[in-house]
Short mmCIF file of C-alpha atoms in Angstrom, two decimals:
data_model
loop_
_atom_site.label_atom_id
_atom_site.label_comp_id
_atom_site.label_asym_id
_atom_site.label_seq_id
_atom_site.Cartn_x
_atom_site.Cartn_y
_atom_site.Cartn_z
CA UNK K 180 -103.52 -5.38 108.25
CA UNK K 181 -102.70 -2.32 109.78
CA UNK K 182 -106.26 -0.20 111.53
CA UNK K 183 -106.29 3.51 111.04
CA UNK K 184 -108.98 5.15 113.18
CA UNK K 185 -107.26 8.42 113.04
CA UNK K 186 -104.51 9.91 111.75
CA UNK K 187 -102.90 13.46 110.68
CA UNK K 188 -99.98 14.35 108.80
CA UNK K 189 -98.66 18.16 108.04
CA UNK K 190 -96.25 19.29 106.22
CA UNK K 191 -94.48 22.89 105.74
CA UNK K 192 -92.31 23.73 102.61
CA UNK K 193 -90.37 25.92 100.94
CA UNK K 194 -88.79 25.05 97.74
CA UNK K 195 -86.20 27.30 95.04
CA UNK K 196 -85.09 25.63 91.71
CA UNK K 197 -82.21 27.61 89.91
CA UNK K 198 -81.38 27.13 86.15
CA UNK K 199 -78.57 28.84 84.72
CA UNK K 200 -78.01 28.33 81.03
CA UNK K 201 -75.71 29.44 78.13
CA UNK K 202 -74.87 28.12 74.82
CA UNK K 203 -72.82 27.68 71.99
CA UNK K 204 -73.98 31.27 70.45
CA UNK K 205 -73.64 33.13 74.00
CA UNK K 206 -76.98 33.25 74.66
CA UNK K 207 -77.54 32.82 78.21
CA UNK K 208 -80.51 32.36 80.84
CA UNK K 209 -81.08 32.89 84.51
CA UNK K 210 -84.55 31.73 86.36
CA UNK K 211 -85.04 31.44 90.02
CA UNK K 212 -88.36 30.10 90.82
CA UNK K 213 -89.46 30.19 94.79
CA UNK K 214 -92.55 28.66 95.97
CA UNK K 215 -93.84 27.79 100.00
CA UNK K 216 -96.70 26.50 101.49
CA UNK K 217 -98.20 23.79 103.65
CA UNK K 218 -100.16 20.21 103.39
CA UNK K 219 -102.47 18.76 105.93
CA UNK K 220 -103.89 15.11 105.40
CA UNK K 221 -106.31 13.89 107.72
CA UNK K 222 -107.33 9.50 107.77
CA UNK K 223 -110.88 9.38 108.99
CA UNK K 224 -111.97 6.01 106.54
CA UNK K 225 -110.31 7.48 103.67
CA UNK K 226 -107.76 9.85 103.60
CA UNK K 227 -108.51 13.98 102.98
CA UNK K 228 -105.68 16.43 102.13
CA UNK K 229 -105.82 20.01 101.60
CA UNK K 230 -103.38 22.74 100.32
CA UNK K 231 -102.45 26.13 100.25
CA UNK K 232 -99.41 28.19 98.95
CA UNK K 233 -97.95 31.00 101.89
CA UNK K 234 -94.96 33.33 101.19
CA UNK K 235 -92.38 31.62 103.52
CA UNK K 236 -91.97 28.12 105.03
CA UNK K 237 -92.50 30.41 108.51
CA UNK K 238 -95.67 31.60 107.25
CA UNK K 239 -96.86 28.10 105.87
CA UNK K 240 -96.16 26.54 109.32
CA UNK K 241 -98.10 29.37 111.32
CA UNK K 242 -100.94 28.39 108.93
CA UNK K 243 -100.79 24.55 109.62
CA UNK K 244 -100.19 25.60 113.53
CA UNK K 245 -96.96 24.00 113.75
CA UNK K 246 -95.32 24.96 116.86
CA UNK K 247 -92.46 27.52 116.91
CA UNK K 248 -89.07 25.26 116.05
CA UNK K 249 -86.42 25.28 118.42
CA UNK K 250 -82.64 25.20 118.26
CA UNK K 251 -82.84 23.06 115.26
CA UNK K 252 -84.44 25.14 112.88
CA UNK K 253 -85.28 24.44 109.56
CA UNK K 254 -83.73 26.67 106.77
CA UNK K 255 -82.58 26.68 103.01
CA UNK K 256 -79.11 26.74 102.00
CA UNK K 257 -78.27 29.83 99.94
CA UNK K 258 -78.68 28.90 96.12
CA UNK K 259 -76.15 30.10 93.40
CA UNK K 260 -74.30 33.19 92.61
CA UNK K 261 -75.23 32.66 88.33
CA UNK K 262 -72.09 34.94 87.75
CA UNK K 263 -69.56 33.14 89.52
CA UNK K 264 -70.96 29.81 88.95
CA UNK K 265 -70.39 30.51 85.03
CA UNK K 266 -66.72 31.73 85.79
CA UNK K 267 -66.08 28.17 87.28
CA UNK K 268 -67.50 26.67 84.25
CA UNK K 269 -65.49 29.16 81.55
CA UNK K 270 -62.77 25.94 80.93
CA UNK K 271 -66.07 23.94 80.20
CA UNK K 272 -66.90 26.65 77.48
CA UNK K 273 -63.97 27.05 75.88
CA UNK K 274 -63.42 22.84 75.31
CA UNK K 275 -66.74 22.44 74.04
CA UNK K 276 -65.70 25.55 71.91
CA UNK K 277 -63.22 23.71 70.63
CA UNK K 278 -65.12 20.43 69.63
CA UNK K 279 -65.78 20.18 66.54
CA UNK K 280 -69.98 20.20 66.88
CA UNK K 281 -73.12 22.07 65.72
CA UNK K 282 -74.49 23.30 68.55
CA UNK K 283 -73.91 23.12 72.75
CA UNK K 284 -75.54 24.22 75.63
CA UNK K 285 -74.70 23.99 79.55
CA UNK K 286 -77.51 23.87 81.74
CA UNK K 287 -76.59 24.44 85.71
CA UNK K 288 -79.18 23.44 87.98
CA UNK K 289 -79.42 24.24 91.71
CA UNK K 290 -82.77 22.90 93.90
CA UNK K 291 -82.69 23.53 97.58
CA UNK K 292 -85.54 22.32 99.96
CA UNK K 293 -86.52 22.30 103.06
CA UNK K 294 -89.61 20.44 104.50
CA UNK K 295 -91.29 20.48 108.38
CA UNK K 296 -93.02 17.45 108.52
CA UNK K 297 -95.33 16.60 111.58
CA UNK K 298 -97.17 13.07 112.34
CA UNK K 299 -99.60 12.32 114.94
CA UNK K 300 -98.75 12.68 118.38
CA UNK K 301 -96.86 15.96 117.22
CA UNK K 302 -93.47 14.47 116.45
CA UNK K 303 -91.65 16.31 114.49
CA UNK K 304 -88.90 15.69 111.50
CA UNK K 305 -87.17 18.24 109.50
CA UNK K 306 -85.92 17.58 105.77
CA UNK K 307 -83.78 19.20 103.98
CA UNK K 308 -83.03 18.23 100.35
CA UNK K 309 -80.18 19.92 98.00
CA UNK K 310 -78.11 19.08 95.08
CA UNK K 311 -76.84 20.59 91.94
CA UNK K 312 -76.80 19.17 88.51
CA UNK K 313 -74.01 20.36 85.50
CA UNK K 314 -75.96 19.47 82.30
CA UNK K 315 -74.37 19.04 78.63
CA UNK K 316 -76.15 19.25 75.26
CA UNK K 317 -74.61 18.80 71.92
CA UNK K 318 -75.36 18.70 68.72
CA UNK K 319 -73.32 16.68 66.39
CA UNK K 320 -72.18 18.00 62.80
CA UNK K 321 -73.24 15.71 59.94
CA UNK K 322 -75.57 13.35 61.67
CA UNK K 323 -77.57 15.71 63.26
CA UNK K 324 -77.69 13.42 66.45
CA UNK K 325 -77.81 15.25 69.68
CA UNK K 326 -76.17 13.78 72.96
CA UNK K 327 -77.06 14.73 76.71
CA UNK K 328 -74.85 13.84 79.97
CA UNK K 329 -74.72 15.19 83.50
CA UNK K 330 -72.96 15.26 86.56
CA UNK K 331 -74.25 15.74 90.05
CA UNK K 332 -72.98 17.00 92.90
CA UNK K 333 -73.79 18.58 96.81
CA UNK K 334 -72.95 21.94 97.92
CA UNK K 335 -69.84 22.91 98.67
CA UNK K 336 -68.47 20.47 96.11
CA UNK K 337 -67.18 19.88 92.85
CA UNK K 338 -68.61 19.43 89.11
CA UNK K 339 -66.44 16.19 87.78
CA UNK K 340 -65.72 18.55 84.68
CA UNK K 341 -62.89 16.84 83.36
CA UNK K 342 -64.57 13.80 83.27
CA UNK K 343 -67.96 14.91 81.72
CA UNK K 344 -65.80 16.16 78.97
CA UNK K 345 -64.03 13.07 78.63
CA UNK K 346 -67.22 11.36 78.48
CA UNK K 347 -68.18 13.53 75.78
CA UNK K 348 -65.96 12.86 73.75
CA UNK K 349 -65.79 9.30 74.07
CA UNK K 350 -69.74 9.54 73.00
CA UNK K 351 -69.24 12.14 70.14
CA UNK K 352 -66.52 9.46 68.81
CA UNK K 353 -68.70 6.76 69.23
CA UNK K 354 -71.45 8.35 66.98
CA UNK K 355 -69.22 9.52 64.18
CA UNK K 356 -67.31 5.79 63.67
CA UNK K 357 -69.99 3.58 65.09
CA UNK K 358 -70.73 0.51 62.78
CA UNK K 359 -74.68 0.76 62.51
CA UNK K 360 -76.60 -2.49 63.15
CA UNK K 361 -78.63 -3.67 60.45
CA UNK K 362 -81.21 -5.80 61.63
CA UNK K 363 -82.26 -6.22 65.23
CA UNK K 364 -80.14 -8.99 66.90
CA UNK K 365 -80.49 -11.51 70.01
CA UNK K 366 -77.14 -11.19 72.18
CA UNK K 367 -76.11 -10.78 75.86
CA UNK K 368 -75.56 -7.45 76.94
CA UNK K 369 -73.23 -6.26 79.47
CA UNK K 370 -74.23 -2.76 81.38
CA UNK K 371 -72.01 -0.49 83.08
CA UNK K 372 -71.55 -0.28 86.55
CA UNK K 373 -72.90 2.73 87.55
CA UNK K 374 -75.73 4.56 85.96
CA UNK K 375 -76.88 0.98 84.17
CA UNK K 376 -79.31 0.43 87.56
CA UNK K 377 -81.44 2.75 85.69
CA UNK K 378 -82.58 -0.41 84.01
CA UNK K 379 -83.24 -1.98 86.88
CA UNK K 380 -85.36 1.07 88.53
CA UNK K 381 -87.26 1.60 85.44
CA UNK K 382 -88.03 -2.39 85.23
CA UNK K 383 -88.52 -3.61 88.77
CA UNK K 384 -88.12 -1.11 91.01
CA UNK K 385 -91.49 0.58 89.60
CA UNK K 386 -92.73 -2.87 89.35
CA UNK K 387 -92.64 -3.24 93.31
CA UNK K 388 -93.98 0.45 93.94
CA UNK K 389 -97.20 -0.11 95.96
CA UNK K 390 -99.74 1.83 93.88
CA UNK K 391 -98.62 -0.23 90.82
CA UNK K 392 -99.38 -3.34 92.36
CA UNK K 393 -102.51 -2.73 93.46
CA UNK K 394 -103.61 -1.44 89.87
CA UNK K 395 -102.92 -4.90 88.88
CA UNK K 396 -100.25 -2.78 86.38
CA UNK K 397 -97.57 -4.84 87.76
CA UNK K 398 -96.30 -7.84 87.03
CA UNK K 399 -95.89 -8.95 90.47
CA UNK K 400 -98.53 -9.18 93.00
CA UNK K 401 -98.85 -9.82 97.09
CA UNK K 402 -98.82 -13.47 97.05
CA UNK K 403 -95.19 -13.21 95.45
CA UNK K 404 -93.58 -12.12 98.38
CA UNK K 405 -91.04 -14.80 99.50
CA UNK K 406 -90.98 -16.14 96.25
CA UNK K 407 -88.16 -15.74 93.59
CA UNK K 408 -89.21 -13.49 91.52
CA UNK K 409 -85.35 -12.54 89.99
CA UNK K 410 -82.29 -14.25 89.14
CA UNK K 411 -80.74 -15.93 92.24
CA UNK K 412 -77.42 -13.17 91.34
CA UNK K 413 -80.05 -10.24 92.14
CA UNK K 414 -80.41 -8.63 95.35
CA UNK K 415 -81.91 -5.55 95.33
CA UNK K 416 -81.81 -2.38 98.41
CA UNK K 417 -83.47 0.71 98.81
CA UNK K 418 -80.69 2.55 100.91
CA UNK K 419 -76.42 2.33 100.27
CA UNK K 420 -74.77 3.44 103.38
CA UNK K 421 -71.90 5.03 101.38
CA UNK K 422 -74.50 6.93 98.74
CA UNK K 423 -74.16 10.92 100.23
CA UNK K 424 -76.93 11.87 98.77
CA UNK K 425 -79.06 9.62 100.75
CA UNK K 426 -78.87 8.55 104.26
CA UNK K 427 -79.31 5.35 105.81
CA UNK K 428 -82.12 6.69 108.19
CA UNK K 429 -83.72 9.51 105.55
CA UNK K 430 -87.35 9.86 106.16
CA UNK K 431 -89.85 10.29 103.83
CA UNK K 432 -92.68 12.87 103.24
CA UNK K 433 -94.86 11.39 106.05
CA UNK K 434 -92.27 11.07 108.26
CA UNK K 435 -91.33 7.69 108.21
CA UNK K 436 -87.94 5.66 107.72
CA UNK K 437 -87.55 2.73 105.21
CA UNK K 438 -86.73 0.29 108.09
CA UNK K 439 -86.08 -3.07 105.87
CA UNK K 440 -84.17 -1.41 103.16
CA UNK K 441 -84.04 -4.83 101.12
CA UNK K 442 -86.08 -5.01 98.51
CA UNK K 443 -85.08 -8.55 96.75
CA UNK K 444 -82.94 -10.84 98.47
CA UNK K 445 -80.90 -13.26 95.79
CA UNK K 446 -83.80 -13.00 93.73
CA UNK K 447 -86.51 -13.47 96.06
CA UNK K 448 -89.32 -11.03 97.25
CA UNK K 449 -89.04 -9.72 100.50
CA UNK K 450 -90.87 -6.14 100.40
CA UNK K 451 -92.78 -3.51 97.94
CA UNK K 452 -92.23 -0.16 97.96
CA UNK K 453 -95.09 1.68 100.12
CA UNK K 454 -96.82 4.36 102.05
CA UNK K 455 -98.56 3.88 104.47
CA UNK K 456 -101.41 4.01 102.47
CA UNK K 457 -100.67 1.22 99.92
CA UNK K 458 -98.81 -0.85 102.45
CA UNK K 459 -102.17 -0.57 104.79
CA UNK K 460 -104.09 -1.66 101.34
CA UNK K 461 -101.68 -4.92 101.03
CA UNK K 462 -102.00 -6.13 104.31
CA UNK K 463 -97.96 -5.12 104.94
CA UNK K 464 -96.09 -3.61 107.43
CA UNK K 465 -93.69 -1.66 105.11
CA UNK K 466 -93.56 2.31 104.85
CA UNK K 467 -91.32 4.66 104.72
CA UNK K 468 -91.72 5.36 100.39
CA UNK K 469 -93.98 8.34 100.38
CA UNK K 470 -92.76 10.99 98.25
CA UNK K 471 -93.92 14.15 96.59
CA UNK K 472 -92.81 16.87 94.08
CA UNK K 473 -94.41 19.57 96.44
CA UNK K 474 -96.79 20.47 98.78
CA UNK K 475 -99.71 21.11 96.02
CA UNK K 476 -99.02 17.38 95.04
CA UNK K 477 -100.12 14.07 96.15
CA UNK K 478 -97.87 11.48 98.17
CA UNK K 479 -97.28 8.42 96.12
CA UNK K 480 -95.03 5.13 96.73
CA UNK K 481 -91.36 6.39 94.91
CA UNK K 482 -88.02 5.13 95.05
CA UNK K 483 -85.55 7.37 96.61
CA UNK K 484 -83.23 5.22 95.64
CA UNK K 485 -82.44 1.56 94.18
CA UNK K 486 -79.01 -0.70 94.22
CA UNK K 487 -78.24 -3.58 92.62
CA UNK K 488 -75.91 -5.02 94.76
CA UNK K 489 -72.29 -6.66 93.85
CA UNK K 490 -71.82 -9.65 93.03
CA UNK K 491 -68.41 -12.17 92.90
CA UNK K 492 -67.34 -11.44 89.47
CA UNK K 493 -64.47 -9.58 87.93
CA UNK K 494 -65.42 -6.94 85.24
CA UNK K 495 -62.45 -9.04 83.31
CA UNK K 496 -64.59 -12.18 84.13
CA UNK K 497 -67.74 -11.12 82.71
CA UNK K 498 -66.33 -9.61 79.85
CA UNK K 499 -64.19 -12.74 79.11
CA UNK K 500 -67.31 -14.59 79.23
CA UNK K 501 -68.71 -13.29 75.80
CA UNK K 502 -68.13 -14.94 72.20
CA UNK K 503 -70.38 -12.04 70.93
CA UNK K 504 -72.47 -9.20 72.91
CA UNK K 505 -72.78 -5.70 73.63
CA UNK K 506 -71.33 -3.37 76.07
CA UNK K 507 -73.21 -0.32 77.11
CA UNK K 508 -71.33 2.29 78.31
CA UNK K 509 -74.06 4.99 78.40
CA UNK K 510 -77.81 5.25 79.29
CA UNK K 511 -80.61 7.49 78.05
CA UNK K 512 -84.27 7.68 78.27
CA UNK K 513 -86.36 4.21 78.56
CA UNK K 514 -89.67 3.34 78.63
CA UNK K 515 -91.56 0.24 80.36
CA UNK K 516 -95.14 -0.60 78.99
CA UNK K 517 -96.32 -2.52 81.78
CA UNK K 518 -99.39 -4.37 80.64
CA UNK K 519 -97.62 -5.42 77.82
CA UNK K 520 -94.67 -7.03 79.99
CA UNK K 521 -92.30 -5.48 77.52
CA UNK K 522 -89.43 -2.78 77.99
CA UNK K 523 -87.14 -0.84 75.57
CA UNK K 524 -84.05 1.80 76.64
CA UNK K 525 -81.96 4.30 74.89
CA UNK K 526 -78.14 3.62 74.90
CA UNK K 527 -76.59 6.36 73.75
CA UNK K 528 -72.68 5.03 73.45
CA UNK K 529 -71.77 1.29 72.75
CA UNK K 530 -69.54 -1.39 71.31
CA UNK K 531 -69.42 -4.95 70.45
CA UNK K 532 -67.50 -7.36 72.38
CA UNK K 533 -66.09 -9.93 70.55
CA UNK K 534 -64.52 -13.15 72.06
CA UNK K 535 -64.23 -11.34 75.25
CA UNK K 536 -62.55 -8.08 74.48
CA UNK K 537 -64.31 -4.70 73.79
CA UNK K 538 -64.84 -4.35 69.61
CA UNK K 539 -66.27 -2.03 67.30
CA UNK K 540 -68.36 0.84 68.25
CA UNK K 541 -71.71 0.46 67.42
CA UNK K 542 -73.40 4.21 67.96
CA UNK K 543 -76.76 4.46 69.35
CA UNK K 544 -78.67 1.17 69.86
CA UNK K 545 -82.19 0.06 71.74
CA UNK K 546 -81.66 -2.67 74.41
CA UNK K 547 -85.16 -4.40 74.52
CA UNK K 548 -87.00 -7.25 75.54
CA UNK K 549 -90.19 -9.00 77.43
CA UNK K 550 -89.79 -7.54 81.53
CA UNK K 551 -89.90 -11.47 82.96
CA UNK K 552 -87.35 -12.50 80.59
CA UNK K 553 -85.28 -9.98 81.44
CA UNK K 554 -85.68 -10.59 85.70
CA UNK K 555 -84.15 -14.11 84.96
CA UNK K 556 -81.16 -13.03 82.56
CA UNK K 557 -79.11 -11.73 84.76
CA UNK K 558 -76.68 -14.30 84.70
CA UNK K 559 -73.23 -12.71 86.16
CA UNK K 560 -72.99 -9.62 88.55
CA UNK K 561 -69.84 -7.71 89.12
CA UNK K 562 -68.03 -6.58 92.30
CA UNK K 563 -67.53 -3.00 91.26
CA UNK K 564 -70.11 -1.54 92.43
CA UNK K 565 -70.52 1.80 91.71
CA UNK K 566 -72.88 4.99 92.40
CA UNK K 567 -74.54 6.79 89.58
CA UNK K 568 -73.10 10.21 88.77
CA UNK K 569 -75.94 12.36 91.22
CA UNK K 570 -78.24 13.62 87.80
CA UNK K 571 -81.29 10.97 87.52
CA UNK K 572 -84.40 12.16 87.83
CA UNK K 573 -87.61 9.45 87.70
CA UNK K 574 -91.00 10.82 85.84
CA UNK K 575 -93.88 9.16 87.75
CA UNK K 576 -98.12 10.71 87.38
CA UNK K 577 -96.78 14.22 86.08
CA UNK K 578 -94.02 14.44 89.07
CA UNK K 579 -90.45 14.84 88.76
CA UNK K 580 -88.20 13.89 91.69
CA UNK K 581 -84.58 13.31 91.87
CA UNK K 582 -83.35 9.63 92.59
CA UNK K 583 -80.04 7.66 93.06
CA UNK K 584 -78.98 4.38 91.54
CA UNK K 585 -76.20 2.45 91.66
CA UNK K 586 -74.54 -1.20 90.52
CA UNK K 587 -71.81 -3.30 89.53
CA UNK K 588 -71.24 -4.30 85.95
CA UNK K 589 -74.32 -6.65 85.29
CA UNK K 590 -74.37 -9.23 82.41
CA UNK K 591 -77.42 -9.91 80.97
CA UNK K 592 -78.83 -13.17 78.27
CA UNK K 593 -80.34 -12.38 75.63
CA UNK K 594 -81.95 -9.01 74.99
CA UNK K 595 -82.80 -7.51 71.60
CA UNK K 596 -80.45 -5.12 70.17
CA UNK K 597 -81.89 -2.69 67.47
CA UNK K 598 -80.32 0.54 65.58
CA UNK K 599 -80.80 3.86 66.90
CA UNK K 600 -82.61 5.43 69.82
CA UNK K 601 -85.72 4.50 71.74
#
């Protein structure tokens, strides 16, 4: 176990969120929120952390006295111009115009971030964090079912417009012919590469956070490292060297860098998901997890990030594998009820396959199921692997932070299909 006689860690911040919003009526919204200040946690037995808010990331460093940066300075990129960023958008408006819905609303969000972090000895690392999100609402005629997608993006680049609204209306067509389940039904279940690892963040990824663990909320505990915990077609990473919007050697908000990015290793335990508080608590060596929504919050074990990673297996294969299942093509809101070892997750858009081919479309359904059940059922993994599209964002003790997942197409046995949402 790690000794901590002394430590310090402080951090300077300044952080601007952007929304930019405008709907089906023409009704439209502009907020800019700003906020800086600093963080100082001290480790004399326990650890002690104070705050305070300062009008600039300049000022909040003079507070902490952090010395003067150098040549690499630490500044935010410019946010948004809201007028030209809703010109861009105007062929977005007039399609969605054009569908035949209730109601719509685009939501364009811009967060830019920049963080001084200092450790003991005075070493110094400076963060900065920014991405954009292009957000889609709709309201469906008839059925009064509303849908929600996204696309992400850096600076500098591109909304995938086209395909958001190709997305859309794959989903909206989905609703209004889907063949409604009856009853809830046992089948395999085939997720999307892509955006379906939010299955797997939600179910194990927050299962090996640290601070879970050691609340005995998880299902797994110290002695299971090096034992398989997963199906032998699982292995799991923290970092994707070809993910832009985060790098192999990122740091987190203590400074540190995830140095064993492998989380499960063909289904076996290698490493949780720590600070270097929790990881001193566990008796490991692993760090470099610590995140937090701002300065005024407190560092936790989070995932930047989680990858299932490809497998052998054509997406023809897996499919061709299946007398009777379900596809999901899209992925909403979940929830994992930990002591209970069960799970249950949104799917906003999918279809039955039948004798291998892709069938009727079934509208809304809940995938659901018992969590340790579920580790084991992954019985075929893809080799498509593919990156999420840049909007997820993981809820965690009131804090909101952006992550990335990504995966091939995944089949797994036997999870309960119901109608409708979560």
């Amino acid at each position: 176990m790690e000794k901590m006689t002394q430590d310090r860690i402080a951090m300077a911040e300044e952080t601007r969120i952007q929304r930019i919003e405008i709907d089906s009526n023409g009704n439209r919204q502009f907020s800019l929120v700003s906020r800086a200040g600093g963080m100082e946690r001290t480790f004399k037995q326990t650890w002690s952390t104070s705050w305070q808010e300062a009008e600039s990331l300049e000022r909040a460093a003079t507070a902490l006295n952090l010395p003067k940066q150098g040549k690499a300075t630490c500044h935010l990129p410019p946010t948004l111009d809201p007028a030209q960023a809703l010109r861009r958008q105007r062929p977005l408006f007039d399609a969605l115009a054009g569908l035949d819905v209730e109601q719509w609303m685009v939501v364009i969000r811009s967060f830019r971030q920049c963080r001084r972090i200092i450790k003991r000895g005075g070493k110094e690392h400076c963060a900065v964090s920014c991405h954009d999100g292009l957000h889609i609402r709709v309201r469906i005629l008839a059925n009064d079912k509303e849908i929600e997608l996204g696309d992400g993006r850096l600076p500098g680049e591109s909304f995938n417009r086209d395909g958001l609204l190709q997305r859309l209306r794959a989903i909206i067509d989905n609703h209004r012919t889907g063949r409604l389940l009856r009853e809830t039904l046992t089948l395999p279940v085939v997720l999307a590469a892509g955006d379906g690892g939010i299955i797997w963040h939600e179910l194990m990824g927050h299962s090996l956070e640290g601070d879970h663990v050691l609340a005995g909320d998880s299902p797994l505990t110290a002695r299971d490292v090096g034992r398989r915990v997963m199906s032998r077609a699982v292995t799991l990473s923290a970092r994707c060297a070809t993910d832009p919007f985060i790098s192999p050697d990122l740091r987190d908000d203590e400074g540190e860098v995830c140095r064993h990015p492998q989380l499960i290793e063909e289904g076996v335990l290698r490493r949780f998901i720590c600070d270097r508080d929790t990881g001193r608590r566990l008796g490991v060596p692993e760090r470099g997890h610590a995140r937090q929504e701002g300065f005024d919050r407190s560092p936790m074990p989070r995932m930047f990030a989680l990858y299932l990673q490809p497998g052998s297996m054509s997406p023809e294969e897996i499919m061709g594998s299946i007398k009777r299942g379900v596809y999901a093509a899209e992925f909403g809101l979940g929830r994992v009820l930990f002591r209970k070892g069960r799970f249950a997750f949104h799917i906003p858009s999918a279809f039955l396959i039948e004798h291998g081919r892709l069938g009727a479309p079934l509208g809304p359904v809940t995938v659901q199921g018992n969590m340790d059940a579920a580790f084991q059922a992954v019985s075929m993994v893809g080799d498509d692997f593919r990156l999420d599209r840049g909007v997820s964002f993981c809820h965690k003790k009131a804090q909101t932070l952006h992550v990335r997942v990504g995966q091939p197409t995944v089949r797994v046995d036997g999870l309960g299909i119901s109608p409708g949402g979560a």
